[in-house]
């Protein structure tokens, strides 16, 4: 019985606190993302392919 009275006493301010209202903002929400994307390409050429490209630079 004593425990019930304590719980009721603790709940009473929560029940009489009032209401909470939620509304949409007047201005649009702006999310600023500062994103930096870096890319690194690593390639290895076969010795024969490398010499072929060096001897014919107009291939690409």
PDB file of N, CA and C in Angstrom:
ATOM      1  N   UNK A   1       0.828  -1.204   0.000  1.00  0.00           N
ATOM      2  CA  UNK A   1       0.000   0.000   0.000  1.00  0.00           C
ATOM      3  C   UNK A   1       0.867   1.261   0.000  1.00  0.00           C
ATOM      4  N   UNK A   2       1.905   1.230   0.816  1.00  0.00           N
ATOM      5  CA  UNK A   2       2.785   2.389   0.906  1.00  0.00           C
ATOM      6  C   UNK A   2       3.485   2.642  -0.436  1.00  0.00           C
ATOM      7  N   UNK A   3       3.853   1.538  -1.111  1.00  0.00           N
ATOM      8  CA  UNK A   3       4.523   1.665  -2.407  1.00  0.00           C
ATOM      9  C   UNK A   3       3.590   2.285  -3.441  1.00  0.00           C
ATOM     10  N   UNK A   4       2.337   1.897  -3.429  1.00  0.00           N
ATOM     11  CA  UNK A   4       1.350   2.462  -4.363  1.00  0.00           C
ATOM     12  C   UNK A   4       1.174   3.960  -4.134  1.00  0.00           C
ATOM     13  N   UNK A   5       1.196   4.365  -2.905  1.00  0.00           N
ATOM     14  CA  UNK A   5       1.049   5.787  -2.577  1.00  0.00           C
ATOM     15  C   UNK A   5       2.262   6.572  -3.083  1.00  0.00           C
ATOM     16  N   UNK A   6       3.460   5.982  -2.964  1.00  0.00           N
ATOM     17  CA  UNK A   6       4.670   6.648  -3.428  1.00  0.00           C
ATOM     18  C   UNK A   6       4.647   6.791  -4.955  1.00  0.00           C
ATOM     19  N   UNK A   7       4.218   5.719  -5.641  1.00  0.00           N
ATOM     20  CA  UNK A   7       4.154   5.776  -7.107  1.00  0.00           C
ATOM     21  C   UNK A   7       3.119   6.801  -7.550  1.00  0.00           C
ATOM     22  N   UNK A   8       1.959   6.812  -6.903  1.00  0.00           N
ATOM     23  CA  UNK A   8       0.922   7.783  -7.248  1.00  0.00           C
ATOM     24  C   UNK A   8       1.409   9.207  -6.985  1.00  0.00           C
ATOM     25  N   UNK A   9       2.127   9.403  -5.894  1.00  0.00           N
ATOM     26  CA  UNK A   9       2.662  10.723  -5.571  1.00  0.00           C
ATOM     27  C   UNK A   9       3.706  11.180  -6.587  1.00  0.00           C
ATOM     28  N   UNK A  10       4.487  10.237  -7.112  1.00  0.00           N
ATOM     29  CA  UNK A  10       5.499  10.580  -8.099  1.00  0.00           C
ATOM     30  C   UNK A  10       4.873  10.841  -9.466  1.00  0.00           C
ATOM     31  N   UNK A  11       3.767  10.175  -9.769  1.00  0.00           N
ATOM     32  CA  UNK A  11       3.115  10.314 -11.077  1.00  0.00           C
ATOM     33  C   UNK A  11       2.258  11.576 -11.164  1.00  0.00           C
ATOM     34  N   UNK A  12       1.804  12.093 -10.049  1.00  0.00           N
ATOM     35  CA  UNK A  12       0.877  13.219 -10.051  1.00  0.00           C
ATOM     36  C   UNK A  12       1.422  14.460 -10.763  1.00  0.00           C
ATOM     37  N   UNK A  13       2.676  14.876 -10.525  1.00  0.00           N
ATOM     38  CA  UNK A  13       3.172  16.049 -11.261  1.00  0.00           C
ATOM     39  C   UNK A  13       3.240  15.806 -12.771  1.00  0.00           C
ATOM     40  N   UNK A  14       3.520  14.570 -13.184  1.00  0.00           N
ATOM     41  CA  UNK A  14       3.577  14.260 -14.611  1.00  0.00           C
ATOM     42  C   UNK A  14       2.205  14.379 -15.267  1.00  0.00           C
ATOM     43  N   UNK A  15       1.186  14.005 -14.551  1.00  0.00           N
ATOM     44  CA  UNK A  15      -0.162  14.029 -15.108  1.00  0.00           C
ATOM     45  C   UNK A  15      -0.738  15.435 -15.165  1.00  0.00           C
ATOM     46  N   UNK A  16      -0.295  16.303 -14.287  1.00  0.00           N
ATOM     47  CA  UNK A  16      -0.849  17.650 -14.238  1.00  0.00           C
ATOM     48  C   UNK A  16       0.092  18.690 -14.853  1.00  0.00           C
ATOM     49  N   UNK A  17       1.164  18.238 -15.504  1.00  0.00           N
ATOM     50  CA  UNK A  17       2.168  19.168 -16.032  1.00  0.00           C
ATOM     51  C   UNK A  17       1.652  19.977 -17.207  1.00  0.00           C
ATOM     52  N   UNK A  18       0.698  19.513 -17.953  1.00  0.00           N
ATOM     53  CA  UNK A  18       0.195  20.232 -19.122  1.00  0.00           C
ATOM     54  C   UNK A  18       0.394  19.406 -20.380  1.00  0.00           C
ATOM     55  N   UNK A  19       0.194  20.041 -21.502  1.00  0.00           N
ATOM     56  CA  UNK A  19       0.334  19.301 -22.748  1.00  0.00           C
ATOM     57  C   UNK A  19       1.551  19.801 -23.521  1.00  0.00           C
ATOM     58  N   UNK A  20       2.024  18.978 -24.414  1.00  0.00           N
ATOM     59  CA  UNK A  20       3.171  19.312 -25.252  1.00  0.00           C
ATOM     60  C   UNK A  20       2.667  19.432 -26.675  1.00  0.00           C
ATOM     61  N   UNK A  21       3.012  20.542 -27.335  1.00  0.00           N
ATOM     62  CA  UNK A  21       2.586  20.706 -28.725  1.00  0.00           C
ATOM     63  C   UNK A  21       3.808  20.666 -29.632  1.00  0.00           C
ATOM     64  N   UNK A  22       3.636  20.027 -30.768  1.00  0.00           N
ATOM     65  CA  UNK A  22       4.694  19.923 -31.754  1.00  0.00           C
ATOM     66  C   UNK A  22       4.171  20.520 -33.046  1.00  0.00           C
ATOM     67  N   UNK A  23       4.956  21.442 -33.623  1.00  0.00           N
ATOM     68  CA  UNK A  23       4.522  22.063 -34.870  1.00  0.00           C
ATOM     69  C   UNK A  23       5.690  22.129 -35.843  1.00  0.00           C
ATOM     70  N   UNK A  24       5.367  22.252 -37.118  1.00  0.00           N
ATOM     71  CA  UNK A  24       6.395  22.340 -38.152  1.00  0.00           C
ATOM     72  C   UNK A  24       7.064  23.708 -38.085  1.00  0.00           C
ATOM     73  N   UNK A  25       8.348  23.782 -38.414  1.00  0.00           N
ATOM     74  CA  UNK A  25       9.040  25.076 -38.388  1.00  0.00           C
ATOM     75  C   UNK A  25       8.573  25.978 -39.536  1.00  0.00           C
ATOM     76  N   UNK A  26       8.735  27.289 -39.345  1.00  0.00           N
ATOM     77  CA  UNK A  26       8.350  28.257 -40.374  1.00  0.00           C
ATOM     78  C   UNK A  26       9.314  28.230 -41.559  1.00  0.00           C
ATOM     79  N   UNK A  27      10.590  28.033 -41.278  1.00  0.00           N
ATOM     80  CA  UNK A  27      11.614  28.032 -42.316  1.00  0.00           C
ATOM     81  C   UNK A  27      11.994  26.587 -42.649  1.00  0.00           C
ATOM     82  N   UNK A  28      12.461  26.347 -43.876  1.00  0.00           N
ATOM     83  CA  UNK A  28      12.881  24.981 -44.208  1.00  0.00           C
ATOM     84  C   UNK A  28      14.121  24.568 -43.417  1.00  0.00           C
ATOM     85  N   UNK A  29      14.250  23.300 -43.186  1.00  0.00           N
ATOM     86  CA  UNK A  29      15.396  22.767 -42.462  1.00  0.00           C
ATOM     87  C   UNK A  29      16.562  22.660 -43.436  1.00  0.00           C
ATOM     88  N   UNK A  30      17.710  23.207 -43.065  1.00  0.00           N
ATOM     89  CA  UNK A  30      18.894  23.191 -43.907  1.00  0.00           C
ATOM     90  C   UNK A  30      19.917  22.265 -43.259  1.00  0.00           C
ATOM     91  N   UNK A  31      20.395  21.303 -44.025  1.00  0.00           N
ATOM     92  CA  UNK A  31      21.429  20.398 -43.552  1.00  0.00           C
ATOM     93  C   UNK A  31      22.668  20.672 -44.379  1.00  0.00           C
ATOM     94  N   UNK A  32      23.712  21.154 -43.728  1.00  0.00           N
ATOM     95  CA  UNK A  32      24.944  21.504 -44.415  1.00  0.00           C
ATOM     96  C   UNK A  32      25.934  20.364 -44.240  1.00  0.00           C
ATOM     97  N   UNK A  33      26.260  19.683 -45.325  1.00  0.00           N
ATOM     98  CA  UNK A  33      27.206  18.577 -45.273  1.00  0.00           C
ATOM     99  C   UNK A  33      28.500  18.989 -45.960  1.00  0.00           C
ATOM    100  N   UNK A  34      29.549  19.044 -45.212  1.00  0.00           N
ATOM    101  CA  UNK A  34      30.863  19.321 -45.784  1.00  0.00           C
ATOM    102  C   UNK A  34      31.546  17.977 -46.010  1.00  0.00           C
ATOM    103  N   UNK A  35      31.509  17.523 -47.253  1.00  0.00           N
ATOM    104  CA  UNK A  35      32.040  16.209 -47.592  1.00  0.00           C
ATOM    105  C   UNK A  35      33.222  16.386 -48.538  1.00  0.00           C
ATOM    106  N   UNK A  36      34.300  15.750 -48.205  1.00  0.00           N
ATOM    107  CA  UNK A  36      35.483  15.776 -49.060  1.00  0.00           C
ATOM    108  C   UNK A  36      35.711  14.361 -49.577  1.00  0.00           C
ATOM    109  N   UNK A  37      35.710  14.214 -50.890  1.00  0.00           N
ATOM    110  CA  UNK A  37      35.915  12.911 -51.502  1.00  0.00           C
ATOM    111  C   UNK A  37      37.246  12.942 -52.242  1.00  0.00           C
ATOM    112  N   UNK A  38      38.114  12.044 -51.871  1.00  0.00           N
ATOM    113  CA  UNK A  38      39.393  11.935 -52.570  1.00  0.00           C
ATOM    114  C   UNK A  38      39.493  10.542 -53.165  1.00  0.00           C
ATOM    115  N   UNK A  39      40.158  10.466 -54.290  1.00  0.00           N
ATOM    116  CA  UNK A  39      40.298   9.189 -54.970  1.00  0.00           C
ATOM    117  C   UNK A  39      41.754   9.003 -55.367  1.00  0.00           C
ATOM    118  N   UNK A  40      42.241   7.829 -55.156  1.00  0.00           N
ATOM    119  CA  UNK A  40      43.609   7.525 -55.526  1.00  0.00           C
ATOM    120  C   UNK A  40      43.578   6.306 -56.432  1.00  0.00           C
ATOM    121  N   UNK A  41      44.205   6.433 -57.588  1.00  0.00           N
ATOM    122  CA  UNK A  41      44.254   5.327 -58.540  1.00  0.00           C
ATOM    123  C   UNK A  41      45.680   4.814 -58.608  1.00  0.00           C
ATOM    124  N   UNK A  42      45.820   3.557 -58.350  1.00  0.00           N
ATOM    125  CA  UNK A  42      47.128   2.922 -58.405  1.00  0.00           C
ATOM    126  C   UNK A  42      47.106   1.914 -59.548  1.00  0.00           C
ATOM    127  N   UNK A  43      48.099   2.012 -60.429  1.00  0.00           N
ATOM    128  CA  UNK A  43      48.147   1.063 -61.542  1.00  0.00           C
ATOM    129  C   UNK A  43      49.554   0.529 -61.707  1.00  0.00           C
ATOM    130  N   UNK A  44      49.631  -0.675 -62.199  1.00  0.00           N
ATOM    131  CA  UNK A  44      50.910  -1.299 -62.485  1.00  0.00           C
ATOM    132  C   UNK A  44      50.839  -1.847 -63.906  1.00  0.00           C
ATOM    133  N   UNK A  45      51.851  -1.591 -64.656  1.00  0.00           N
ATOM    134  CA  UNK A  45      51.895  -2.076 -66.031  1.00  0.00           C
ATOM    135  C   UNK A  45      52.958  -3.154 -66.183  1.00  0.00           C
ATOM    136  N   UNK A  46      52.638  -4.091 -67.019  1.00  0.00           N
ATOM    137  CA  UNK A  46      53.609  -5.100 -67.406  1.00  0.00           C
ATOM    138  C   UNK A  46      54.734  -4.395 -68.154  1.00  0.00           C
ATOM    139  N   UNK A  47      55.939  -4.872 -68.039  1.00  0.00           N
ATOM    140  CA  UNK A  47      57.091  -4.244 -68.693  1.00  0.00           C
ATOM    141  C   UNK A  47      56.896  -4.102 -70.193  1.00  0.00           C
ATOM    142  N   UNK A  48      56.313  -5.113 -70.838  1.00  0.00           N
ATOM    143  CA  UNK A  48      56.095  -5.064 -72.280  1.00  0.00           C
ATOM    144  C   UNK A  48      55.043  -4.012 -72.638  1.00  0.00           C
ATOM    145  N   UNK A  49      53.978  -3.932 -71.844  1.00  0.00           N
ATOM    146  CA  UNK A  49      52.935  -2.934 -72.097  1.00  0.00           C
ATOM    147  C   UNK A  49      53.483  -1.530 -71.880  1.00  0.00           C
ATOM    148  N   UNK A  50      54.314  -1.374 -70.879  1.00  0.00           N
ATOM    149  CA  UNK A  50      54.890  -0.058 -70.596  1.00  0.00           C
ATOM    150  C   UNK A  50      55.772   0.412 -71.757  1.00  0.00           C
ATOM    151  N   UNK A  51      56.597  -0.474 -72.265  1.00  0.00           N
ATOM    152  CA  UNK A  51      57.463  -0.092 -73.382  1.00  0.00           C
ATOM    153  C   UNK A  51      56.649   0.163 -74.646  1.00  0.00           C
ATOM    154  N   UNK A  52      55.553  -0.562 -74.852  1.00  0.00           N
ATOM    155  CA  UNK A  52      54.680  -0.344 -76.005  1.00  0.00           C
ATOM    156  C   UNK A  52      54.042   1.045 -75.948  1.00  0.00           C
ATOM    157  N   UNK A  53      53.590   1.438 -74.768  1.00  0.00           N
ATOM    158  CA  UNK A  53      52.971   2.768 -74.605  1.00  0.00           C
ATOM    159  C   UNK A  53      54.013   3.862 -74.797  1.00  0.00           C
ATOM    160  N   UNK A  54      55.214   3.661 -74.269  1.00  0.00           N
ATOM    161  CA  UNK A  54      56.252   4.678 -74.418  1.00  0.00           C
ATOM    162  C   UNK A  54      56.699   4.830 -75.882  1.00  0.00           C
ATOM    163  N   UNK A  55      56.694   3.748 -76.623  1.00  0.00           N
ATOM    164  CA  UNK A  55      57.106   3.838 -78.026  1.00  0.00           C
ATOM    165  C   UNK A  55      55.999   4.361 -78.922  1.00  0.00           C
ATOM    166  N   UNK A  56      54.721   4.274 -78.488  1.00  0.00           N
ATOM    167  CA  UNK A  56      53.569   4.781 -79.257  1.00  0.00           C
ATOM    168  C   UNK A  56      52.721   5.693 -78.382  1.00  0.00           C
ATOM    169  N   UNK A  57      53.151   6.914 -78.115  1.00  0.00           N
ATOM    170  CA  UNK A  57      52.412   7.792 -77.205  1.00  0.00           C
ATOM    171  C   UNK A  57      51.049   8.220 -77.759  1.00  0.00           C
ATOM    172  N   UNK A  58      50.816   8.090 -79.048  1.00  0.00           N
ATOM    173  CA  UNK A  58      49.519   8.493 -79.633  1.00  0.00           C
ATOM    174  C   UNK A  58      48.434   7.440 -79.504  1.00  0.00           C
ATOM    175  N   UNK A  59      48.711   6.318 -78.856  1.00  0.00           N
ATOM    176  CA  UNK A  59      47.697   5.253 -78.696  1.00  0.00           C
ATOM    177  C   UNK A  59      46.482   5.773 -77.919  1.00  0.00           C
ATOM    178  N   UNK A  60      46.745   6.520 -76.870  1.00  0.00           N
ATOM    179  CA  UNK A  60      45.652   6.992 -76.036  1.00  0.00           C
ATOM    180  C   UNK A  60      45.394   8.416 -76.389  1.00  0.00           C
TER     181      UNK A  60
END
